[in-house]
């Protein structure tokens, strides 16, 4: 008898768990991360956004996250589990979660999904990204001025349009202030692997680079630059301010908090719609970290002027004349790149060496 | 492609640095497996060693103490595995995997307050005369002590297994634990000692990552190095010197492919990245197709649970 009551209770509990949307009044927001929250870069900033959501809405929301989720089929399992657990809104924060997000979204039409840096949308899937290339323009300007060997090392993560855009933007603006500049690009095929990132930085330094730009998530390249001495680098995704006394001269900061708060609010109000957001320095999604005193005042002023003109919309980092690597014309004098081309950018601009791995 | 822009001497020197973590972890795991125990928890012990060593070095200001702390932490964690598999007779594969997961979680918990700190730098050995030798000097004689320690450890392990009575006993336990037990050897005690040694070595390897190679603490910073160390032992067919060769090969290819990229090589680097694993598979195929299975060199009792009866 007793056993049976117990069993009944369990069934009832299960039924409750299966219909959490009805049972709870809290809005549940889930986050899927590609690295650990302590990476000091990309994932760290997404988690800051999550905390901002909690701070903004207090008891009205509940947030959950899963870190270190590999891109690919495993991600689909994690996202599905999150949806089953009653999440109302799920942020999937890496490019490789694109197809898994779309697949899971098709199975849960009532759950809202937000995929970072991708391009596939659905009625319940929005995409959002930041115009990191605007920050790269500022970075390239500083890098071009600061290099003495005229060799700038660039650690690429995965050869997708977002990374290629960053390389092009940094190169164009470094070249503008220093015509002799040369870029050495190394791909590590991972977003987060401190040992490999440090190795890549060391290799670039050994081959003459005295400025290191990175598009990977950890602070390891800055640690390697500090070790080498006389090499400068930039914070990536996060301010990485702990290296301020060392190699870090500035940074690109991803500020997701306002967006995450706005989207959570939209779900609470029932006004959520599938959107495609791509914001830059102007709206504040991309921030430029403090430029340290290592950078001469006039260079700093030039970088800040560039930042201001991009923020106001007066200047577009991809303004012609720009040719592609093979010498063919891309943008005519005064022409600016359209978002479509930028979103799918798979070519280097003229002057860059090497090929983009396919 | 401009190969001349690669400094081959620096490449050789950085190859030794890149290979040291997996070499240390690999030689430790080799001893464990020689004793007939398969511990898949190398990754977990490495990362625990990485944070324990980092924390100790930061708090004490001494890298030497850091490495010691890492070895102790790795050994302590491995004792958990020893209790599970040697006394509770749990499945070794499952326990090892659990140890990896546990180590990853434990390390990120321990590391919360160490993110962004810089460790005291590990002094490099600069032998006045030897380091100045052209070519050989920078490649062979200007590393930190751990690089030489790891090579010495390989030599010591080889000599121990080959020439000492204790080494013979350890191998006997790994080949046939029933027979060793019948001869009066303490199978469980010997295996526990081997597991502790493996844990200490993995801890050292992890600390080398966080104190020398990167040098900083980041969650999950081993990124699979422990699994490579496991593959290394198989690649080496359980022979110490081959572990050394394998580690330098694996480490070398990692560094080489980055160098070739920076030099503008046109060959897709994916092939270079996967080549160590392909070589491992080829070696396995060649060795296991030999006349006897014994040619593979795997200890006969590897991974089997021992329960003393009678």
XYZ file of C-alpha atoms in Angstrom:
668
model
C 0.000 0.000 0.000
C 2.597 2.412 1.152
C 4.758 1.601 -1.787
C 1.925 2.335 -4.142
C 1.273 5.773 -2.613
C 4.906 6.515 -2.939
C 4.811 5.480 -6.557
C 1.790 7.669 -7.186
C 3.598 10.578 -5.614
C 6.553 9.983 -7.865
C 4.339 9.891 -10.938
C 2.704 13.127 -9.916
C 6.113 14.720 -9.366
C 7.221 13.527 -12.767
C 4.123 14.944 -14.388
C 4.827 18.255 -12.724
C 8.401 18.196 -13.920
C 7.246 17.464 -17.446
C 5.036 20.532 -17.515
C 7.163 23.082 -15.773
C 6.004 25.963 -17.931
C 2.620 25.701 -16.260
C 3.916 25.022 -12.794
C 6.257 27.967 -12.509
C 5.886 31.688 -12.833
C 9.607 32.327 -13.070
C 11.112 32.838 -16.494
C 13.838 30.279 -16.989
C 16.773 31.342 -19.135
C 19.411 28.852 -20.245
C 22.935 29.445 -21.554
C 25.136 27.008 -23.448
C 28.859 27.823 -23.294
C 31.702 26.529 -25.447
C 34.397 27.023 -22.776
C 34.567 27.280 -18.993
C 33.133 30.429 -17.364
C 36.595 31.063 -15.962
C 38.299 31.352 -19.367
C 38.794 35.075 -18.868
C 37.543 35.792 -22.384
C 34.589 34.826 -24.565
C 32.604 32.581 -22.220
C 33.444 34.763 -19.240
C 31.717 37.728 -20.894
C 28.619 35.694 -21.797
C 28.431 34.642 -18.180
C 28.697 38.267 -17.107
C 25.654 38.863 -19.310
C 23.845 36.011 -17.572
C 24.635 37.501 -14.176
C 23.373 40.880 -15.376
C 20.058 39.244 -16.290
C 19.818 37.798 -12.785
C 20.675 41.143 -11.212
C 18.122 42.949 -13.362
C 15.129 40.704 -12.756
C 15.993 39.132 -9.409
C 13.487 36.489 -8.378
C 11.475 36.798 -11.561
C 14.072 34.798 -13.488
C 16.018 31.641 -13.014
C 19.157 31.140 -15.079
C 20.974 27.913 -15.815
C 24.107 27.271 -17.808
C 26.180 24.384 -19.087
C 29.856 25.045 -19.801
C 32.424 23.245 -21.953
C 29.832 21.977 -24.417
C 31.567 20.655 -27.554
C 30.284 22.043 -30.848
C 28.374 19.426 -32.818
C 25.975 16.613 -31.925
C 26.753 16.781 -28.207
C 25.452 20.332 -28.155
C 22.100 19.129 -29.486
C 21.736 16.801 -26.504
C 22.544 19.582 -24.041
C 20.150 22.069 -25.652
C 17.375 19.467 -25.788
C 17.869 18.703 -22.115
C 17.657 22.390 -21.292
C 14.410 22.749 -23.219
C 13.003 19.648 -21.515
C 13.921 21.131 -18.144
C 11.583 23.983 -18.819
C 13.753 26.780 -20.148
C 11.725 29.547 -21.795
C 14.663 31.180 -23.509
C 17.971 29.571 -24.462
C 21.126 31.374 -25.573
C 23.560 29.192 -27.497
C 26.797 31.104 -27.533
C 29.085 29.659 -30.177
C 29.067 29.475 -33.974
C 29.178 25.671 -34.004
C 25.851 25.417 -32.166
C 24.028 26.753 -35.222
C 22.583 23.541 -36.658
C 21.957 21.920 -33.255
C 20.023 25.032 -32.205
C 17.883 24.992 -35.365
C 17.200 21.247 -34.929
C 16.157 21.521 -31.303
C 14.110 24.663 -31.979
C 12.017 22.742 -34.503
C 11.088 20.273 -31.762
C 10.208 22.927 -29.162
C 8.130 25.612 -30.905
C 7.174 27.248 -27.592
C 10.744 27.779 -26.437
C 12.645 30.805 -27.725
C 16.202 30.374 -28.932
C 18.990 32.880 -29.476
C 22.081 31.796 -31.359
C 25.255 33.881 -31.221
C 27.319 34.609 -34.353
C 25.303 32.388 -36.683
C 23.078 33.178 -39.669
C 20.237 30.638 -39.615
C 16.944 31.847 -38.145
C 13.516 30.288 -37.555
C 10.234 31.627 -36.127
C 11.550 30.839 -32.642
C 15.245 31.335 -33.342
C 16.928 34.739 -33.360
C 20.560 35.373 -34.185
C 22.772 38.004 -32.662
C 26.366 38.977 -33.012
C 28.645 41.904 -32.505
C 30.579 43.826 -35.147
C 33.919 42.789 -33.711
C 35.590 43.982 -36.901
C 34.943 47.558 -35.781
C 37.063 46.909 -32.724
C 39.655 45.168 -34.917
C 40.022 48.398 -36.917
C 41.033 50.243 -33.755
C 43.306 47.375 -32.782
C 44.954 47.299 -36.215
C 45.658 51.028 -36.019
C 47.423 50.655 -32.676
C 49.237 47.510 -33.815
C 50.493 49.154 -37.013
C 51.952 52.056 -35.066
C 53.442 49.974 -32.293
C 55.254 47.279 -34.258
C 58.964 47.807 -34.709
C 59.729 44.579 -36.531
C 56.774 45.265 -38.866
C 55.624 41.710 -38.261
C 52.263 41.262 -36.567
C 51.273 37.783 -35.438
C 47.628 36.780 -35.599
C 46.257 33.704 -33.836
C 43.166 32.542 -35.689
C 40.789 30.105 -34.099
C 38.500 28.515 -36.665
C 38.402 29.771 -40.272
C 34.842 31.146 -40.334
C 33.726 34.525 -41.775
C 33.756 36.249 -38.376
C 37.443 35.509 -37.870
C 38.380 36.340 -41.469
C 36.580 39.683 -41.135
C 38.635 40.471 -38.063
C 41.895 39.661 -39.848
C 40.969 41.799 -42.864
C 39.852 44.730 -40.765
C 42.950 44.655 -38.568
C 45.212 44.344 -41.616
C 43.607 47.192 -43.579
C 44.000 49.579 -40.676
C 47.504 48.474 -39.706
C 48.582 48.886 -43.335
C 47.032 52.350 -43.480
C 49.333 53.656 -40.763
C 52.320 51.450 -41.594
C 52.716 50.405 -45.267
C 55.526 47.951 -44.457
C 53.464 45.858 -42.074
C 53.252 42.107 -42.587
C 50.754 39.688 -40.995
C 51.677 36.148 -39.984
C 48.568 34.083 -39.368
C 48.409 30.811 -37.463
C 45.225 28.759 -37.107
C 44.812 26.602 -34.028
C 41.394 25.147 -35.001
C 40.055 25.554 -31.516
C 38.363 28.344 -29.597
C 39.851 27.391 -26.297
C 43.095 25.505 -25.724
C 45.502 27.505 -23.560
C 48.540 25.304 -24.216
C 48.088 25.460 -27.989
C 47.344 29.192 -27.919
C 50.518 29.801 -25.921
C 52.506 27.661 -28.369
C 51.082 29.608 -31.293
C 52.038 32.905 -29.688
C 55.549 31.631 -28.994
C 55.960 30.472 -32.588
C 54.862 33.865 -33.909
C 57.221 35.664 -31.546
C 60.072 33.365 -32.594
C 59.351 34.285 -36.194
C 59.743 37.954 -35.504
C 56.311 39.206 -34.437
C 56.351 41.874 -31.730
C 52.583 42.434 -31.716
C 50.206 39.522 -31.144
C 46.528 39.706 -32.068
C 44.356 36.787 -31.033
C 40.946 35.483 -31.895
C 40.974 32.694 -29.321
C 39.306 32.735 -25.949
C 41.965 32.383 -23.273
C 44.572 34.716 -21.816
C 47.362 32.254 -22.661
C 48.759 34.284 -25.619
C 49.118 37.295 -23.322
C 50.931 35.104 -20.790
C 53.304 33.969 -23.535
C 53.831 37.577 -24.647
C 54.589 38.599 -21.072
C 57.105 35.775 -20.844
C 58.848 36.893 -24.042
C 59.012 40.550 -22.995
C 58.950 43.429 -25.491
C 55.857 42.008 -27.145
C 52.419 43.575 -26.919
C 48.982 42.058 -27.232
C 45.315 42.839 -26.801
C 42.548 41.548 -24.585
C 40.142 39.444 -26.627
C 36.396 39.299 -25.912
C 37.060 40.463 -22.378
C 39.216 43.291 -21.013
C 41.885 40.913 -19.677
C 42.892 43.789 -17.416
C 45.093 41.552 -15.285
C 47.728 41.907 -18.030
C 47.567 45.702 -18.046
C 50.962 46.023 -16.389
C 52.355 43.620 -18.920
C 51.742 43.140 -22.635
C 48.074 44.153 -22.893
C 47.750 47.645 -24.398
C 44.028 47.629 -25.148
C 41.211 45.179 -25.713
C 37.974 44.391 -27.454
C 35.219 43.816 -24.915
C 32.014 42.003 -25.784
C 29.170 43.510 -23.840
C 26.216 41.154 -24.040
C 24.401 42.277 -20.895
C 22.045 44.913 -22.413
C 21.021 42.520 -25.182
C 20.429 39.609 -22.813
C 18.349 41.799 -20.519
C 16.278 43.169 -23.400
C 15.594 39.713 -24.838
C 14.649 38.249 -21.457
C 12.294 41.195 -20.942
C 10.725 40.517 -24.338
C 10.017 36.901 -23.374
C 8.470 38.014 -20.081
C 6.265 40.553 -21.849
C 5.360 38.143 -24.596
C 6.730 40.494 -27.241
C 9.620 38.283 -28.327
C 10.065 37.998 -32.085
C 12.687 36.353 -34.226
C 15.251 39.006 -35.038
C 18.685 39.411 -36.528
C 20.857 41.700 -34.426
C 24.320 42.825 -35.430
C 25.532 45.683 -33.267
C 28.909 47.338 -32.993
C 30.721 50.051 -31.118
C 27.876 52.561 -31.545
C 25.148 50.695 -29.598
C 27.791 49.497 -27.115
C 27.867 45.805 -27.898
C 31.557 46.137 -28.750
C 33.684 48.028 -26.265
C 37.301 49.134 -26.519
C 39.229 48.566 -23.305
C 41.406 51.280 -21.832
C 44.457 52.057 -23.963
C 47.454 51.926 -21.635
C 50.350 54.374 -21.355
C 52.598 52.061 -23.331
C 50.906 53.528 -26.388
C 52.173 57.021 -27.295
C 49.620 59.792 -26.754
C 49.226 60.659 -30.442
C 48.589 57.028 -31.371
C 46.072 56.762 -28.570
C 44.336 59.916 -29.796
C 44.230 58.564 -33.353
C 42.774 55.260 -32.160
C 40.145 57.016 -30.089
C 39.217 59.314 -32.967
C 38.752 56.243 -35.179
C 36.637 54.602 -32.491
C 34.456 57.719 -32.264
C 33.980 57.992 -36.016
C 32.962 54.318 -36.223
C 30.577 54.754 -33.284
C 28.873 57.732 -34.909
C 28.479 55.855 -38.165
C 30.617 58.403 -39.993
C 33.234 55.820 -40.961
C 32.862 52.189 -42.009
C 35.950 50.005 -41.457
C 35.467 48.467 -44.896
C 35.472 51.559 -47.110
C 36.903 51.351 -50.657
C 39.105 51.311 -52.497
C 39.804 47.763 -51.323
C 40.965 44.907 -53.511
C 40.749 41.216 -52.802
C 43.889 39.164 -52.255
C 43.961 37.997 -55.881
C 44.029 41.598 -57.054
C 40.411 41.758 -58.239
C 38.338 44.770 -57.244
C 36.056 44.483 -54.268
C 35.055 47.973 -53.168
C 35.346 51.070 -55.351
C 36.523 54.426 -53.986
C 34.194 55.509 -51.179
C 32.007 52.398 -51.402
C 31.293 50.545 -48.152
C 30.797 46.808 -47.743
C 27.242 45.507 -47.426
C 26.289 43.257 -44.524
C 25.615 40.270 -46.761
C 29.173 40.184 -48.083
C 30.572 40.780 -44.625
C 28.496 38.007 -43.091
C 29.868 35.457 -45.551
C 33.365 36.868 -45.952
C 35.648 34.093 -47.163
C 38.501 35.985 -48.799
C 41.529 37.956 -47.673
C 42.076 41.504 -48.812
C 45.020 42.464 -51.005
C 48.377 42.306 -49.260
C 47.659 39.448 -46.865
C 49.714 36.322 -47.442
C 48.634 32.722 -47.233
C 45.309 31.091 -47.892
C 42.253 30.669 -45.753
C 42.040 26.961 -44.875
C 38.928 25.405 -46.374
C 56.602 29.282 -48.463
C 59.609 30.630 -46.683
C 61.162 27.874 -44.618
C 64.169 29.982 -43.789
C 61.996 32.103 -41.534
C 61.675 29.120 -39.207
C 64.405 29.093 -36.646
C 65.035 25.362 -36.453
C 67.079 25.608 -33.293
C 64.314 27.414 -31.474
C 61.894 24.893 -32.930
C 63.859 22.010 -31.429
C 64.079 23.804 -28.117
C 60.362 24.588 -27.988
C 59.548 21.033 -29.039
C 61.179 19.763 -25.863
C 59.110 22.183 -23.815
C 55.880 21.256 -25.607
C 56.542 17.547 -25.082
C 57.416 17.621 -21.387
C 53.875 17.555 -19.902
C 52.805 14.504 -21.900
C 56.172 12.856 -21.332
C 55.827 13.136 -17.556
C 52.223 11.950 -17.534
C 53.032 9.203 -20.036
C 55.917 7.705 -18.087
C 53.784 7.670 -14.939
C 50.944 5.902 -16.716
C 53.415 3.416 -18.175
C 54.428 2.274 -14.684
C 50.773 2.033 -13.643
C 49.923 -0.095 -16.656
C 53.045 -2.223 -16.187
C 51.565 -3.092 -12.795
C 48.413 -4.219 -14.562
C 46.205 -1.250 -13.783
C 44.520 0.893 -16.412
C 43.973 4.370 -14.998
C 42.048 6.553 -17.434
C 42.076 9.403 -14.937
C 45.318 10.949 -16.236
C 43.551 14.069 -17.498
C 41.906 14.640 -14.123
C 45.146 14.127 -12.204
C 47.019 16.423 -14.584
C 44.606 19.300 -14.205
C 44.506 18.862 -10.443
C 48.295 18.951 -10.444
C 48.173 22.053 -12.637
C 46.094 24.050 -10.169
C 47.684 22.564 -7.021
C 51.144 23.345 -8.338
C 50.086 26.790 -9.471
C 48.472 27.623 -6.144
C 51.426 26.331 -4.135
C 53.902 28.234 -6.287
C 51.917 31.472 -6.060
C 51.423 31.220 -2.300
C 54.984 30.194 -1.491
C 56.750 32.061 -4.274
C 58.748 28.965 -5.081
C 58.265 26.972 -8.293
C 60.074 24.016 -6.732
C 57.517 23.800 -3.947
C 54.855 24.201 -6.616
C 56.034 21.114 -8.454
C 56.237 19.200 -5.184
C 52.695 20.250 -4.289
C 51.500 19.168 -7.723
C 53.067 15.733 -7.314
C 51.470 15.302 -3.889
C 48.062 16.449 -5.154
C 48.227 14.121 -8.158
C 49.211 11.199 -5.917
C 46.451 11.969 -3.422
C 43.817 12.077 -6.140
C 45.087 8.815 -7.578
C 44.653 7.227 -4.132
C 40.932 7.731 -4.588
C 41.198 5.608 -7.701
C 43.311 3.076 -5.797
C 40.716 2.737 -3.048
C 37.943 2.284 -5.591
C 39.676 -0.246 -7.801
C 41.994 -2.121 -5.410
C 39.842 -2.348 -2.316
C 36.286 -1.814 -3.490
C 37.121 -3.769 -6.665
C 35.295 -1.299 -8.875
C 35.639 -1.357 -12.640
C 38.896 0.359 -13.626
C 37.634 1.981 -16.810
C 34.627 3.525 -15.115
C 36.631 4.620 -12.070
C 39.279 6.206 -14.270
C 36.718 8.155 -16.277
C 35.082 9.265 -13.046
C 38.461 10.425 -11.780
C 38.903 12.594 -14.880
C 35.495 14.213 -14.438
C 36.086 14.682 -10.732
C 39.520 16.199 -11.306
C 38.204 18.683 -13.848
C 35.494 19.843 -11.460
C 37.725 19.915 -8.406
C 40.391 21.927 -10.206
C 37.987 24.613 -11.363
C 36.667 24.890 -7.823
C 40.189 25.181 -6.389
C 41.208 27.608 -9.106
C 38.463 30.208 -8.585
C 40.726 32.711 -6.894
C 43.784 32.065 -9.048
C 42.487 33.222 -12.423
C 44.676 35.948 -13.902
C 47.588 35.597 -11.505
C 51.137 35.176 -12.658
C 53.262 32.365 -11.194
C 56.849 32.926 -10.079
C 59.005 32.148 -13.076
C 60.834 28.866 -13.146
C 64.568 29.511 -13.464
C 66.248 28.252 -16.581
C 69.369 26.231 -16.297
C 72.218 28.272 -17.674
C 75.374 26.256 -17.449
C 78.064 28.828 -18.240
C 80.068 26.797 -20.742
C 77.579 24.311 -22.098
C 74.830 26.849 -22.836
C 77.251 28.851 -24.957
C 78.025 26.023 -27.346
C 76.611 27.090 -30.717
C 73.722 24.942 -31.984
C 73.765 22.447 -29.105
C 73.770 25.074 -26.354
C 70.348 26.620 -26.907
C 68.758 23.304 -27.869
C 70.094 21.085 -25.118
C 71.431 23.146 -22.271
C 69.208 26.134 -21.655
C 65.939 24.666 -20.431
C 64.378 24.674 -17.025
C 65.229 21.779 -14.715
C 61.940 19.934 -15.288
C 62.897 19.152 -18.887
C 66.016 17.335 -17.687
C 64.143 15.830 -14.777
C 61.616 14.293 -17.174
C 64.386 12.716 -19.255
C 66.140 11.462 -16.131
C 62.835 10.008 -14.970
C 62.524 8.034 -18.197
C 66.031 6.647 -17.708
C 65.329 5.817 -14.085
C 62.055 4.094 -14.926
C 63.743 2.082 -17.652
C 66.551 0.976 -15.329
C 64.106 0.223 -12.531
C 61.900 -1.979 -14.666
C 64.759 -3.721 -16.397
C 67.454 -4.211 -13.780
C 65.955 -4.197 -10.309
C 64.220 -6.913 -8.384
C 61.438 -4.536 -7.401
C 60.927 -3.725 -11.078
C 60.689 -7.399 -11.910
C 58.124 -7.876 -9.156
C 56.074 -4.979 -10.489
C 56.095 -6.466 -13.972
C 55.160 -9.869 -12.562
C 52.155 -8.340 -10.846
C 51.140 -6.782 -14.156
C 51.618 -9.959 -16.176
C 49.932 -12.444 -13.870
C 48.598 -11.254 -10.581
C 47.449 -14.703 -9.476
C 50.937 -16.134 -9.818
C 52.538 -13.124 -8.148
C 50.107 -13.497 -5.298
C 50.858 -17.195 -4.991
C 54.555 -16.337 -4.715
C 53.740 -14.140 -1.748
C 53.936 -10.691 -3.316
C 51.541 -8.058 -2.052
C 49.683 -7.405 -5.298
C 47.405 -4.700 -3.937
C 50.182 -2.828 -2.136
C 52.419 -2.870 -5.204
C 49.607 -1.660 -7.416
C 48.769 1.138 -4.991
C 52.372 2.295 -5.058
C 52.363 2.249 -8.861
C 49.096 4.196 -8.981
C 50.509 6.809 -6.602
C 53.613 7.149 -8.765
C 51.429 7.592 -11.848
C 49.378 10.233 -10.066
C 52.465 12.140 -8.974
C 53.879 12.126 -12.498
C 50.577 13.297 -13.994
C 50.473 16.062 -11.383
C 53.981 17.150 -12.365
C 52.994 17.181 -16.027
C 50.007 19.371 -15.239
C 52.094 21.749 -13.164
C 54.561 22.044 -16.014
C 51.694 23.361 -18.134
C 50.514 25.932 -15.603
C 53.946 27.002 -14.349
C 56.154 26.877 -17.428
C 54.465 26.243 -20.728
C 51.514 28.627 -20.577
C 52.259 30.024 -17.631
C 48.974 30.854 -15.948
C 45.928 29.095 -14.580
C 42.873 28.699 -16.786
C 40.038 26.279 -16.230
C 40.310 23.177 -18.366
C 43.783 24.157 -19.498
C 45.048 20.631 -20.092
C 42.589 20.360 -23.009
C 43.037 16.650 -23.578
C 46.775 16.323 -22.866
C 45.978 13.460 -20.480
C 44.339 11.484 -23.261
C 47.355 11.994 -25.474
C 49.537 10.667 -22.645
C 47.360 7.546 -22.548
C 47.694 7.065 -26.296
C 51.417 7.598 -25.917
C 51.791 4.558 -23.660
C 50.127 2.346 -26.250
C 52.155 3.957 -29.023
C 55.309 3.191 -27.025
C 54.174 -0.416 -26.579
C 54.904 -0.045 -22.875
C 58.606 0.727 -23.314
C 60.046 3.770 -21.478
C 62.402 5.067 -24.190
C 59.676 4.843 -26.778
C 57.534 7.022 -24.554
C 60.265 9.635 -24.818
C 60.434 9.322 -28.597
C 56.659 9.375 -28.862
C 56.308 12.433 -26.646
C 58.867 14.384 -28.664
C 57.202 13.265 -31.856
C 53.755 14.370 -30.656
C 55.088 17.580 -29.152
C 57.257 18.204 -32.178
C 54.450 17.906 -34.657
C 52.286 20.332 -32.647
C 54.998 22.960 -32.694
C 56.106 22.186 -36.235
C 52.652 22.624 -37.720
C 52.293 26.031 -36.073
C 55.718 27.010 -37.402
C 54.913 25.841 -40.910
C 51.698 27.853 -40.845
C 53.476 30.993 -39.732
C 55.999 30.400 -42.496
C 53.161 30.186 -45.001
C 53.145 26.506 -45.911
C 50.476 25.549 -48.432
C 49.825 22.007 -47.178
C 46.612 21.807 -45.144
C 47.680 21.737 -41.524
C 44.894 19.346 -40.578
C 47.033 16.517 -41.944
C 49.945 17.458 -39.734
C 47.672 17.824 -36.719
C 46.286 14.336 -37.111
C 49.556 12.656 -38.029
C 50.562 11.636 -34.467
C 47.287 9.769 -34.098
C 47.600 8.157 -37.491
C 51.099 7.025 -36.580
C 49.735 5.563 -33.325
C 47.154 3.569 -35.243
C 49.724 2.358 -37.771
C 52.099 1.292 -35.012
C 49.275 -0.601 -33.320
C 48.319 -2.353 -36.538
C 51.891 -3.337 -37.324
C 52.614 -4.592 -33.855
C 49.402 -6.508 -33.384
C 49.841 -8.231 -36.727
C 53.093 -9.714 -35.456
C 53.426 -13.452 -34.911
C 52.255 -13.379 -31.318
C 50.003 -11.059 -29.399
C 52.896 -10.758 -26.991
C 54.677 -8.626 -29.560
C 52.294 -5.851 -28.659
C 53.789 -5.827 -25.189
C 50.650 -5.157 -23.228
C 50.838 -6.479 -19.675
C 48.662 -9.601 -19.590
C 46.664 -8.594 -16.511
C 46.066 -5.043 -17.704
C 42.720 -3.746 -16.527
C 41.692 -6.957 -14.764
C 40.422 -6.825 -11.223
C 42.408 -8.777 -8.671
C 40.678 -10.411 -5.740
C 42.853 -12.481 -3.455
C 41.248 -15.840 -2.746
C 42.470 -18.474 -0.378
